[in-house]
Short mmCIF file of C-alpha atoms and ligand atoms in Angstrom, two decimals:
data_model
loop_
_atom_site.label_atom_id
_atom_site.label_comp_id
_atom_site.label_asym_id
_atom_site.label_seq_id
_atom_site.Cartn_x
_atom_site.Cartn_y
_atom_site.Cartn_z
CA UNK W 16 15.61 20.34 26.17
CA UNK W 17 12.01 19.45 25.29
CA UNK W 18 9.30 21.86 26.40
CA UNK W 19 7.65 20.74 29.61
CA UNK W 20 10.32 18.20 30.41
CA UNK W 21 12.85 20.77 31.58
CA UNK W 22 13.78 20.95 35.23
CA UNK W 23 13.79 24.71 35.31
CA UNK W 24 10.91 26.32 37.16
CA UNK W 25 9.83 29.92 37.62
CA UNK W 26 6.81 31.35 39.41
CA UNK W 27 4.69 34.34 38.47
CA UNK W 28 2.39 35.86 41.09
CA UNK W 29 -0.30 38.22 39.85
CA UNK W 30 -0.63 41.02 42.38
CA UNK W 31 -1.48 44.13 40.39
CA UNK W 32 -5.17 44.28 41.19
CA UNK W 33 -6.68 46.73 43.64
CA UNK W 34 -9.02 44.46 45.50
CA UNK W 35 -11.82 47.05 45.49
CA UNK W 36 -14.05 45.08 47.79
CA UNK W 37 -11.50 45.25 50.60
CA UNK W 38 -12.35 49.01 50.84
CA UNK W 39 -8.79 49.66 51.92
CA UNK W 40 -5.88 52.04 51.38
CA UNK W 41 -3.68 48.97 51.54
CA UNK W 42 -3.36 46.79 48.44
CA UNK W 43 -5.25 43.53 48.94
CA UNK W 44 -2.13 41.35 48.90
CA UNK W 45 -0.61 43.32 51.80
CA UNK W 46 -3.41 42.49 54.21
CA UNK W 47 -2.19 40.15 56.93
CA UNK W 48 -3.45 36.68 57.68
CA UNK W 49 -2.17 35.68 61.12
CA UNK W 50 0.93 37.83 61.19
CA UNK W 51 2.00 37.48 57.58
CA UNK W 52 0.74 39.26 54.48
CA UNK W 53 -1.23 37.37 51.86
CA UNK W 54 1.61 38.00 49.41
CA UNK W 55 4.18 36.88 51.99
CA UNK W 56 2.30 33.60 52.37
CA UNK W 57 2.21 33.11 48.58
CA UNK W 58 5.95 33.82 48.35
CA UNK W 59 6.62 31.19 51.04
CA UNK W 60 4.44 28.65 49.22
CA UNK W 61 6.22 29.51 45.94
CA UNK W 62 9.62 28.91 47.59
CA UNK W 63 8.59 25.30 48.17
CA UNK W 64 8.65 24.50 44.46
CA UNK W 65 12.30 25.65 44.48
CA UNK W 66 11.96 27.99 41.54
CA UNK W 67 15.01 29.79 40.17
CA UNK W 68 13.08 33.06 40.20
CA UNK W 69 9.76 34.57 41.31
CA UNK W 70 8.17 37.32 39.21
CA UNK W 71 5.54 39.46 40.94
CA UNK W 72 3.25 41.58 38.76
CA UNK W 73 2.47 44.82 40.58
CA UNK W 74 0.22 47.73 39.65
CA UNK W 75 -2.15 49.15 42.20
CA UNK W 76 -0.01 50.82 44.93
CA UNK W 77 3.02 49.23 43.29
CA UNK W 78 5.54 51.06 45.52
CA UNK W 79 3.97 49.68 48.68
CA UNK W 80 4.08 46.15 47.31
CA UNK W 81 7.68 46.55 46.12
CA UNK W 82 8.73 47.94 49.49
CA UNK W 83 7.09 45.02 51.25
CA UNK W 84 9.03 42.57 49.08
CA UNK W 85 12.28 44.41 49.85
CA UNK W 86 11.56 44.43 53.57
CA UNK W 87 10.77 40.70 53.62
CA UNK W 88 13.39 39.04 51.44
CA UNK W 89 12.39 35.66 50.10
CA UNK W 90 14.63 32.59 49.80
CA UNK W 91 14.31 32.93 46.01
CA UNK W 92 15.28 35.98 43.94
CA UNK W 93 12.18 38.09 43.32
CA UNK W 94 11.63 40.74 40.67
CA UNK W 95 8.60 42.96 40.21
CA UNK W 96 6.96 43.87 36.90
CA UNK W 97 4.73 46.89 36.58
CA UNK W 98 1.33 46.43 34.95
CA UNK W 99 -0.24 49.82 34.29
CA UNK W 100 -3.07 50.05 33.51
CA UNK W 101 -4.39 46.67 34.69
CA UNK W 102 -6.14 45.13 31.70
CA UNK W 103 -6.70 41.65 33.08
CA UNK W 104 -4.85 38.57 34.23
CA UNK W 105 -3.65 37.66 30.72
CA UNK W 106 -2.34 41.20 30.26
CA UNK W 107 -0.59 40.80 33.64
CA UNK W 108 1.37 37.78 32.37
CA UNK W 109 2.24 39.71 29.19
CA UNK W 110 4.22 42.11 31.39
CA UNK W 111 6.49 39.28 32.52
CA UNK W 112 6.93 37.54 29.15
CA UNK W 113 9.82 39.79 27.94
CA UNK W 114 11.85 38.73 31.02
CA UNK W 115 11.38 35.06 30.07
CA UNK W 116 13.11 35.24 26.68
CA UNK W 117 15.73 32.66 27.59
CA UNK W 118 13.54 30.59 29.85
CA UNK W 119 12.63 27.04 28.90
CA UNK W 120 10.76 25.12 31.54
CA UNK W 121 7.72 25.16 33.80
CA UNK W 122 6.15 28.52 34.47
CA UNK W 123 3.87 28.44 37.51
CA UNK W 124 1.34 31.27 37.40
CA UNK W 125 -0.90 32.00 40.36
CA UNK W 126 -3.17 34.74 41.57
CA UNK W 127 -1.74 36.26 44.72
CA UNK W 128 -4.89 36.42 46.84
CA UNK W 129 -5.05 32.80 48.05
CA UNK W 130 -3.27 32.83 51.44
CA UNK W 131 -4.16 29.24 52.33
CA UNK W 132 -2.53 27.70 49.27
CA UNK W 133 0.09 25.33 50.62
CA UNK W 134 3.52 24.82 49.15
CA UNK W 135 2.75 21.10 49.06
CA UNK W 136 -0.28 21.61 46.78
CA UNK W 137 1.71 23.88 44.51
CA UNK W 138 4.58 21.41 44.40
CA UNK W 139 2.23 18.51 43.58
CA UNK W 140 0.86 20.55 40.67
CA UNK W 141 4.37 21.25 39.37
CA UNK W 142 5.50 17.61 39.78
CA UNK W 143 2.41 16.36 37.97
CA UNK W 144 2.85 18.94 35.21
CA UNK W 145 6.42 17.78 34.63
CA UNK W 146 5.49 14.12 34.83
CA UNK W 147 2.52 14.38 32.47
CA UNK W 148 4.38 16.60 29.99
CA UNK W 149 1.21 18.68 29.59
CA UNK W 150 1.50 22.14 28.06
CA UNK W 151 -1.04 23.53 30.51
CA UNK W 152 -1.85 22.18 33.99
CA UNK W 153 -4.34 23.67 36.33
CA UNK W 154 -5.84 23.17 39.75
CA UNK W 155 -9.60 22.96 40.02
CA UNK W 156 -11.95 22.44 42.93
CA UNK W 157 -15.62 21.75 43.57
CA UNK W 158 -17.71 24.30 45.45
CA UNK W 159 -21.31 24.63 46.57
CA UNK W 160 -21.42 28.31 45.80
CA UNK W 161 -19.44 29.15 42.66
CA UNK W 162 -19.73 32.92 43.32
CA UNK W 163 -17.81 34.84 40.62
CA UNK W 164 -15.26 32.13 39.97
CA UNK W 165 -14.45 31.03 36.44
CA UNK W 166 -16.14 27.72 35.61
CA UNK W 167 -14.24 24.70 34.29
CA UNK W 168 -15.79 23.54 31.02
CA UNK W 169 -15.20 19.87 30.15
CA UNK W 170 -16.12 17.85 27.06
CA UNK W 171 -18.20 14.66 27.15
CA UNK W 172 -15.06 12.63 27.89
CA UNK W 173 -14.32 14.81 30.87
CA UNK W 174 -11.33 16.60 29.33
CA UNK W 175 -10.87 20.27 30.14
CA UNK W 176 -11.85 22.40 27.15
CA UNK W 177 -11.61 25.82 28.66
CA UNK W 178 -12.66 28.20 31.40
CA UNK W 179 -15.59 30.56 31.19
CA UNK W 180 -15.76 33.58 33.45
CA UNK W 181 -18.89 33.96 35.59
CA UNK W 182 -19.83 37.20 33.83
CA UNK W 183 -19.54 35.60 30.40
CA UNK W 184 -21.15 32.27 31.32
CA UNK W 185 -24.49 30.95 30.11
CA UNK W 186 -27.07 29.80 32.65
CA UNK W 187 -26.03 26.20 32.03
CA UNK W 188 -22.35 27.05 32.55
CA UNK W 189 -23.15 28.97 35.73
CA UNK W 190 -24.56 25.74 37.14
CA UNK W 191 -21.08 24.13 36.94
CA UNK W 192 -19.69 23.54 40.42
CA UNK W 193 -16.09 22.94 39.39
CA UNK W 194 -14.28 26.26 39.47
CA UNK W 195 -10.94 27.79 38.54
CA UNK W 196 -8.76 28.83 41.47
CA UNK W 197 -6.42 30.47 38.91
CA UNK W 198 -3.29 28.47 39.75
CA UNK W 199 -1.60 27.04 36.67
CA UNK W 200 1.58 25.58 35.19
CA UNK W 201 2.56 26.42 31.64
CA UNK W 202 5.26 24.81 29.54
CA UNK W 203 7.35 27.71 28.40
CA UNK W 204 7.83 28.95 25.76
CA UNK W 205 5.16 26.75 24.07
CA UNK W 206 2.35 28.43 26.01
CA UNK W 207 3.76 31.87 25.35
CA UNK W 208 2.26 31.70 21.86
CA UNK W 209 -1.18 31.91 23.50
CA UNK W 210 -0.56 35.41 24.83
CA UNK W 211 -0.54 36.93 21.34
CA UNK W 212 -3.95 35.39 20.66
CA UNK W 213 -5.72 36.82 23.75
CA UNK W 214 -8.54 39.25 22.97
CA UNK W 215 -10.53 41.45 25.31
CA UNK W 216 -13.85 40.79 23.65
CA UNK W 217 -15.72 39.83 26.80
CA UNK W 218 -18.01 41.34 29.44
CA UNK W 219 -15.09 42.88 31.35
CA UNK W 220 -13.09 44.05 28.32
CA UNK W 221 -10.07 42.33 29.84
CA UNK W 222 -7.35 40.07 28.50
CA UNK W 223 -8.15 36.85 30.35
CA UNK W 224 -5.40 34.43 31.30
CA UNK W 225 -8.13 31.80 31.44
CA UNK W 226 -8.35 31.93 27.63
CA UNK W 227 -4.93 30.23 27.49
CA UNK W 228 -6.69 27.00 28.48
CA UNK W 229 -9.13 27.29 25.53
CA UNK W 230 -6.15 28.08 23.28
CA UNK W 231 -4.36 24.92 24.44
CA UNK W 232 -7.47 22.86 23.78
CA UNK W 233 -7.89 24.37 20.29
CA UNK W 234 -4.23 23.61 19.51
CA UNK W 235 -4.56 20.05 20.79
CA UNK W 236 -1.98 20.63 23.50
CA UNK W 237 -2.20 18.34 26.49
CA UNK W 238 -4.07 19.86 29.44
CA UNK W 239 -3.73 18.30 32.88
CA UNK W 240 -5.96 19.16 35.81
CA UNK W 241 -5.93 18.15 39.44
CA UNK W 242 -8.70 18.73 41.89
CA UNK W 243 -8.01 20.24 45.32
CA UNK W 244 -10.18 18.28 47.80
CA UNK W 245 -11.07 21.25 50.03
CA UNK W 246 -11.96 24.38 48.01
CA UNK W 247 -11.14 26.59 50.97
CA UNK W 248 -7.41 26.00 50.44
CA UNK W 249 -7.55 27.81 47.11
CA UNK W 250 -10.23 30.39 47.89
CA UNK W 251 -9.35 33.92 46.80
CA UNK W 252 -9.79 36.73 49.30
CA UNK W 253 -12.00 39.48 47.96
CA UNK W 254 -13.49 41.08 51.09
CA UNK W 255 -12.73 41.50 54.77
CA UNK W 256 -15.32 38.83 55.51
CA UNK W 257 -13.36 36.36 53.37
CA UNK W 258 -10.14 37.57 55.02
CA UNK W 259 -11.61 36.75 58.45
CA UNK W 260 -12.77 33.35 57.17
CA UNK W 261 -9.26 32.63 55.89
CA UNK W 262 -7.80 33.51 59.29
CA UNK W 263 -10.26 31.26 61.06
CA UNK W 264 -9.52 28.37 58.76
CA UNK W 265 -5.78 28.88 59.04
CA UNK W 266 -6.12 28.98 62.82
CA UNK W 267 -8.26 25.82 62.84
CA UNK W 268 -5.66 23.97 60.78
CA UNK W 269 -2.77 25.17 62.98
CA UNK W 270 -4.52 24.39 66.26
CA UNK W 271 -5.64 20.96 65.04
CA UNK W 272 -2.09 20.09 63.96
CA UNK W 273 -0.67 21.21 67.30
CA UNK W 274 -3.23 19.16 69.20
CA UNK W 275 -3.05 16.02 67.07
CA UNK W 276 0.56 15.99 65.88
CA UNK W 277 2.49 17.85 68.57
CA UNK W 278 0.58 16.91 71.73
CA UNK W 279 -0.28 20.45 72.75
CA UNK W 280 -3.34 21.23 74.89
CA UNK W 281 -5.27 24.15 73.47
CA UNK W 282 -7.91 24.82 76.08
CA UNK W 283 -10.15 26.97 73.88
CA UNK W 284 -9.39 26.39 70.19
CA UNK W 285 -11.94 28.95 69.04
CA UNK W 286 -10.50 31.61 71.32
CA UNK W 287 -6.83 30.97 70.53
CA UNK W 288 -5.06 32.35 67.48
CA UNK W 289 -1.91 30.59 66.39
CA UNK W 290 -0.25 30.89 62.98
CA UNK W 291 0.66 27.67 61.16
CA UNK W 292 4.40 28.40 61.32
CA UNK W 293 4.40 28.43 65.15
CA UNK W 294 6.05 25.36 66.71
CA UNK W 295 5.03 24.17 70.17
CA UNK W 296 6.42 21.19 72.11
CA UNK W 297 4.43 18.43 73.75
CA UNK W 298 2.50 18.83 76.97
CA UNK W 299 2.53 22.58 76.68
CA UNK W 300 -0.82 24.10 77.55
CA UNK W 301 -2.10 27.17 75.72
CA UNK W 302 -4.77 28.97 77.74
CA UNK W 303 -7.56 31.04 76.17
CA UNK W 304 -7.03 34.40 74.54
CA UNK W 305 -3.54 33.90 73.09
CA UNK W 306 -2.48 35.44 69.77
CA UNK W 307 0.76 33.84 68.61
CA UNK W 308 2.15 34.63 65.16
CA UNK W 309 5.55 34.78 63.52
CA UNK W 310 8.66 32.67 63.78
CA UNK W 311 7.78 31.38 67.23
CA UNK W 312 9.11 28.20 68.86
CA UNK W 313 7.83 27.16 72.27
CA UNK W 314 9.26 24.15 74.12
CA UNK W 315 7.66 21.34 76.10
CA UNK W 316 5.71 21.51 79.35
CA UNK W 317 5.11 25.23 79.19
CA UNK W 318 2.00 27.13 80.16
CA UNK W 319 1.25 29.98 77.79
CA UNK W 320 -1.52 32.46 78.53
CA UNK W 321 -4.15 33.32 79.18
CA UNK W 322 -4.19 36.44 77.00
CA UNK W 323 -0.63 36.33 75.79
CA UNK W 324 0.64 37.80 72.54
CA UNK W 325 3.85 36.63 70.89
CA UNK W 326 5.10 37.91 67.56
CA UNK W 327 8.25 38.23 65.51
CA UNK W 328 11.02 35.78 66.31
CA UNK W 329 10.33 34.30 69.73
CA UNK W 330 11.90 31.27 71.40
CA UNK W 331 10.63 29.81 74.68
CA UNK W 332 12.47 26.86 76.30
CA UNK W 333 10.91 24.02 78.29
CA UNK W 334 8.95 24.21 81.56
CA UNK W 335 8.39 27.94 81.40
CA UNK W 336 5.21 29.93 81.92
CA UNK W 337 4.18 33.15 80.24
CA UNK W 338 0.98 34.66 81.57
CA UNK W 339 -0.96 37.70 80.28
CA UNK W 340 2.10 39.12 78.58
CA UNK W 341 3.41 40.54 75.32
CA UNK W 342 6.61 39.04 73.91
CA UNK W 343 8.15 40.45 70.73
CA UNK W 344 11.41 39.26 69.11
CA UNK W 345 12.73 37.85 72.38
CA UNK W 346 13.98 34.64 73.95
CA UNK W 347 12.88 32.96 77.14
CA UNK W 348 14.90 30.06 78.59
CA UNK W 349 13.90 26.97 80.56
CA UNK W 350 12.03 27.11 83.88
CA UNK W 351 11.31 30.83 83.51
CA UNK W 352 8.26 32.64 84.84
CA UNK W 353 7.03 35.61 82.88
CA UNK W 354 4.04 37.73 83.87
CA UNK W 355 1.42 38.47 84.63
CA UNK W 356 1.56 41.67 82.59
CA UNK W 357 5.16 41.65 81.42
CA UNK W 358 6.32 43.22 78.17
CA UNK W 359 9.42 41.75 76.54
CA UNK W 360 10.43 43.96 73.64
CA UNK W 361 13.03 43.78 70.90
CA UNK W 362 15.81 41.31 71.51
CA UNK W 363 15.43 40.62 75.17
CA UNK W 364 16.88 37.35 76.38
CA UNK W 365 16.02 35.49 79.58
CA UNK W 366 18.34 32.63 80.44
CA UNK W 367 17.13 29.72 82.59
CA UNK W 368 15.13 30.12 85.81
CA UNK W 369 14.60 33.83 85.38
CA UNK W 370 11.52 35.50 86.80
CA UNK W 371 10.06 38.61 85.24
CA UNK W 372 6.86 39.59 86.94
CA UNK W 373 4.03 42.06 87.17
CA UNK W 374 4.35 45.20 85.06
CA UNK W 375 7.95 44.68 84.07
CA UNK W 376 9.07 45.98 80.68
CA UNK W 377 12.30 44.82 79.06
CA UNK W 378 13.94 46.19 75.93
CA UNK W 379 17.20 44.81 74.50
CA UNK W 380 17.93 43.37 77.91
CA UNK W 381 19.72 40.14 78.73
CA UNK W 382 18.98 38.53 82.07
CA UNK W 383 21.14 35.65 83.24
CA UNK W 384 20.20 32.56 85.27
CA UNK W 385 18.16 32.79 88.46
CA UNK W 386 17.72 36.55 88.42
CA UNK W 387 14.38 38.00 89.45
CA UNK W 388 12.73 41.23 88.42
CA UNK W 389 9.35 40.56 89.91
CA UNK W 390 7.54 43.86 90.04
CA UNK W 391 7.08 47.22 88.31
CA UNK W 392 10.37 47.76 86.48
CA UNK W 393 11.69 49.14 83.24
CA UNK W 394 14.97 47.50 82.24
CA UNK W 395 16.18 48.79 78.90
CA UNK W 396 19.53 48.27 77.10
CA UNK W 397 20.76 46.29 80.10
CA UNK W 398 22.72 43.19 80.92
CA UNK W 399 21.94 41.49 84.22
CA UNK W 400 24.14 38.78 85.68
CA UNK W 401 22.96 35.66 87.43
CA UNK W 402 21.40 35.51 90.89
CA UNK W 403 20.49 39.19 90.99
CA UNK W 404 17.40 40.61 92.63
CA UNK W 405 15.80 43.65 91.10
CA UNK W 406 13.62 45.47 93.61
CA UNK W 407 10.11 46.64 92.83
CA UNK W 408 10.11 49.84 90.83
CA UNK W 409 13.74 49.70 89.69
CA UNK W 410 14.15 51.77 86.54
CA UNK W 411 17.06 51.99 84.14
CA UNK W 412 17.23 55.57 82.85
CA UNK W 413 18.72 54.61 79.52
CA UNK W 414 17.68 57.50 77.33
CA UNK W 415 18.95 61.06 77.13
CA UNK W 416 16.23 63.11 75.52
CA UNK W 417 18.59 65.96 74.59
CA UNK W 418 21.35 63.94 72.94
CA UNK W 419 18.97 61.12 71.87
CA UNK W 420 21.66 58.72 73.06
CA UNK W 421 20.69 55.40 74.66
CA UNK W 422 23.18 53.93 77.13
CA UNK W 423 23.64 50.53 78.70
CA UNK W 424 23.29 49.41 82.27
CA UNK W 425 25.31 46.47 83.53
CA UNK W 426 24.29 44.64 86.67
CA UNK W 427 26.84 41.97 87.61
CA UNK W 428 26.25 38.60 89.28
CA UNK W 429 24.63 38.70 92.68
CA UNK W 430 23.94 42.43 92.72
CA UNK W 431 20.63 43.73 94.01
CA UNK W 432 18.62 46.91 93.82
CA UNK W 433 16.20 48.24 96.41
CA UNK W 434 12.70 49.34 95.60
CA UNK W 435 12.33 52.47 93.51
CA UNK W 436 15.94 52.82 92.52
CA UNK W 437 16.91 54.63 89.35
CA UNK W 438 20.04 53.51 87.52
CA UNK W 439 21.18 56.37 85.30
CA UNK W 440 22.99 54.76 82.35
CA UNK W 441 25.72 54.26 81.40
CA UNK W 442 26.34 52.64 84.76
CA UNK W 443 27.60 49.37 86.24
CA UNK W 444 26.68 47.66 89.49
CA UNK W 445 29.59 45.34 90.16
CA UNK W 446 29.33 41.83 91.64
CA UNK W 447 27.31 41.51 94.83
CA UNK W 448 26.85 45.27 95.16
CA UNK W 449 23.70 46.55 96.82
CA UNK W 450 21.67 49.59 95.90
CA UNK W 451 19.47 50.92 98.69
CA UNK W 452 15.80 51.67 98.20
CA UNK W 453 15.06 54.96 96.46
CA UNK W 454 18.63 55.51 95.27
CA UNK W 455 19.52 57.44 92.14
CA UNK W 456 22.72 55.82 90.87
CA UNK W 457 24.81 58.01 88.60
CA UNK W 458 28.18 56.28 88.98
CA UNK W 459 29.42 52.71 89.07
CA UNK W 460 28.97 50.83 92.33
CA UNK W 461 32.08 48.78 93.30
CA UNK W 462 32.04 45.08 94.07
CA UNK W 463 30.20 44.29 97.30
CA UNK W 464 29.54 47.97 98.13
CA UNK W 465 26.31 49.55 99.31
CA UNK W 466 25.10 52.62 97.44
CA UNK W 467 22.48 54.86 98.98
CA UNK W 468 21.44 58.37 97.98
CA UNK W 469 19.16 59.29 100.77
CA UNK W 470 18.62 62.44 102.86
CA UNK W 471 19.11 61.59 106.53
CA UNK W 472 15.92 60.34 108.20
CA UNK W 473 14.56 62.82 110.76
CA UNK W 474 11.97 61.95 113.42
CA UNK W 475 10.11 64.59 115.44
CA UNK W 476 8.49 63.26 118.60
CA UNK W 477 4.91 64.34 119.21
CA UNK W 478 4.70 66.24 115.96
CA UNK W 479 1.29 64.92 114.91
CA UNK W 480 -0.38 65.90 118.15
CA UNK W 481 1.12 69.39 118.03
CA UNK W 482 -0.02 69.82 114.46
CA UNK W 483 -3.57 68.83 115.39
CA UNK W 484 -3.72 71.22 118.33
CA UNK W 485 -2.56 74.08 116.11
CA UNK W 486 -5.21 73.29 113.53
CA UNK W 487 -7.99 73.08 116.14
CA UNK W 488 -6.95 76.45 117.60
CA UNK W 489 -7.05 78.06 114.19
CA UNK W 490 -10.57 76.68 113.60
CA UNK W 491 -11.74 78.18 116.92
CA UNK W 492 -10.32 81.60 116.04
CA UNK W 493 -12.05 81.48 112.67
CA UNK W 494 -15.41 80.57 114.30
CA UNK W 495 -15.12 83.54 116.70
CA UNK W 496 -14.69 85.89 113.81
CA UNK W 497 -18.12 85.03 112.28
C1 UD1 M 12 -9.72 35.28 38.27
C2 UD1 M 12 -9.96 34.28 37.13
C3 UD1 M 12 -11.12 33.37 37.50
C4 UD1 M 12 -10.81 32.67 38.80
C5 UD1 M 12 -10.46 33.68 39.90
C6 UD1 M 12 -9.93 32.96 41.09
C7 UD1 M 12 -9.39 35.45 35.07
C8 UD1 M 12 -9.90 36.14 33.87
N1 UD1 M 12 -10.30 35.02 35.94
O1 UD1 M 12 -10.88 36.07 38.35
O2 UD1 M 12 -11.34 32.42 36.49
O3 UD1 M 12 -11.90 31.88 39.19
O4 UD1 M 12 -9.43 34.57 39.45
O5 UD1 M 12 -9.78 33.86 42.15
O6 UD1 M 12 -8.20 35.28 35.20
N2 UD1 M 12 -4.59 40.78 38.63
C9 UD1 M 12 -3.53 41.43 38.02
N3 UD1 M 12 -3.76 42.23 36.96
C10 UD1 M 12 -4.99 42.42 36.44
C11 UD1 M 12 -6.07 41.75 37.06
C12 UD1 M 12 -5.84 40.93 38.13
O7 UD1 M 12 -2.38 41.30 38.45
O8 UD1 M 12 -5.10 43.17 35.47
C13 UD1 M 12 -4.34 39.93 39.78
C14 UD1 M 12 -4.98 40.42 41.05
O9 UD1 M 12 -4.11 41.22 41.79
C15 UD1 M 12 -5.33 39.13 41.80
C16 UD1 M 12 -5.51 38.12 40.67
O10 UD1 M 12 -4.89 38.67 39.52
O11 UD1 M 12 -4.31 38.68 42.62
C17 UD1 M 12 -6.96 37.81 40.38
O12 UD1 M 12 -7.61 38.99 40.06
P1 UD1 M 12 -9.16 39.16 40.29
O13 UD1 M 12 -9.59 40.46 39.75
O14 UD1 M 12 -9.51 38.84 41.69
O15 UD1 M 12 -9.69 38.02 39.29
P2 UD1 M 12 -11.08 37.36 39.32
O16 UD1 M 12 -12.06 38.24 38.64
O17 UD1 M 12 -11.40 36.91 40.68
CA1 CA M 13 -10.44 37.06 42.80
#
């Protein structure tokens, strides 16, 4: 198989740096951009080129980065490679080279601090690299402010000759507006020969990966470059200000797509935060103050918000409304009403036409069709049938603090609970059973039965008047004593 023409592809992500300017205990690549870490976003983009393997170079806080990769498995096998100490981006790639002994194909190498890089852009680079049979391909982009980016140096014919780092650049080179986003393809193993030639004789005393481009030029290897039209897609995050800018841009792109492509009304685009992976159906209205990230799918004709947070894996059907609520890893059916001020936690499921209202918290609770829990309830580890009515203040006591055991509550079709009832789990309310207000239910209630746990009501005629007279007399006595 000829170098560069092979179909095999691998990706290397450079993530060993500290990101000093973030001023953070967290490695830079683990900062989140709309619900997903920067590294997580790069891994997703890398998946789109269908590589056989992704190599991540780790160094600063390596254990944290490795743990994050383990906790968020990618579609592609991922291995990590320790770079310690971190002697530059070229040195970072040297740490991976021994694992590529038998690899012949396209090696994509990217910095890992560019959360907006799309899989499509990366894939276009790889396709063009393979098509052009270049030994080195790189993305470039034009900027107004070249900051500390490496500058692309071209000859009089416009061919790329090399990259010069800002710190090493002459005044004339610093004026160049075409910069290096540090996203490349290398034909492997041809380009591997460059690694042995890298020297750290530069301002930063680092082994620069950028010198591989100069090496390719010196060796008359073909270099292909493609320009990204909007520099912001390939901007590296170096500070929290840039992190916030990336979030804003990502939000703008997501909201614009939803409005233009999906027919969603976003009432206040600048005050609504939606991650690009969120899917929303047509004629749904998103009111101001929503923060929606994660694997979220919302149907058509819904009203979401104001001030609603959804994260994790969330599904909402059609014609439902969710107002001023927090929904995490849960499902909401069609024609449901959630909120205001509901909290759906961890694997709760509402089937169609369910109503969950003011100050109701659900955890691992399944509620079947047409059941209402409209006010002030905690329903945890519970299954509710259809057509039930849960009275205000109904609580499932699902947790035993001594044994640490959590137990389930089952409420069958048509059952109802009165206000302020406590269901001490494990317990079942059978079909059409009724729990009276204020009851504490410690055993199963049979089908159609009424359960009450109430001291008998006593009424004392004239009690209030007697009580007042007694109090007045006592006051008089006290006054006499002065
Ligand atoms: C690098 C490029 C520069 C480019 C810029 C784009 C070099 C020499 N310079 O500079 O041309 O314009 O990226 O953002 O490559 N990293 C390691 N190990 C190291 C050093 C860095 O893994 O020893 C990783 C970092 O974690 C980060 C990436 O490489 O993800 C870039 O590192 P950074 O220090 O930000 O490089 P720049 O100086 O910005
Ligand atoms: Ca950088």
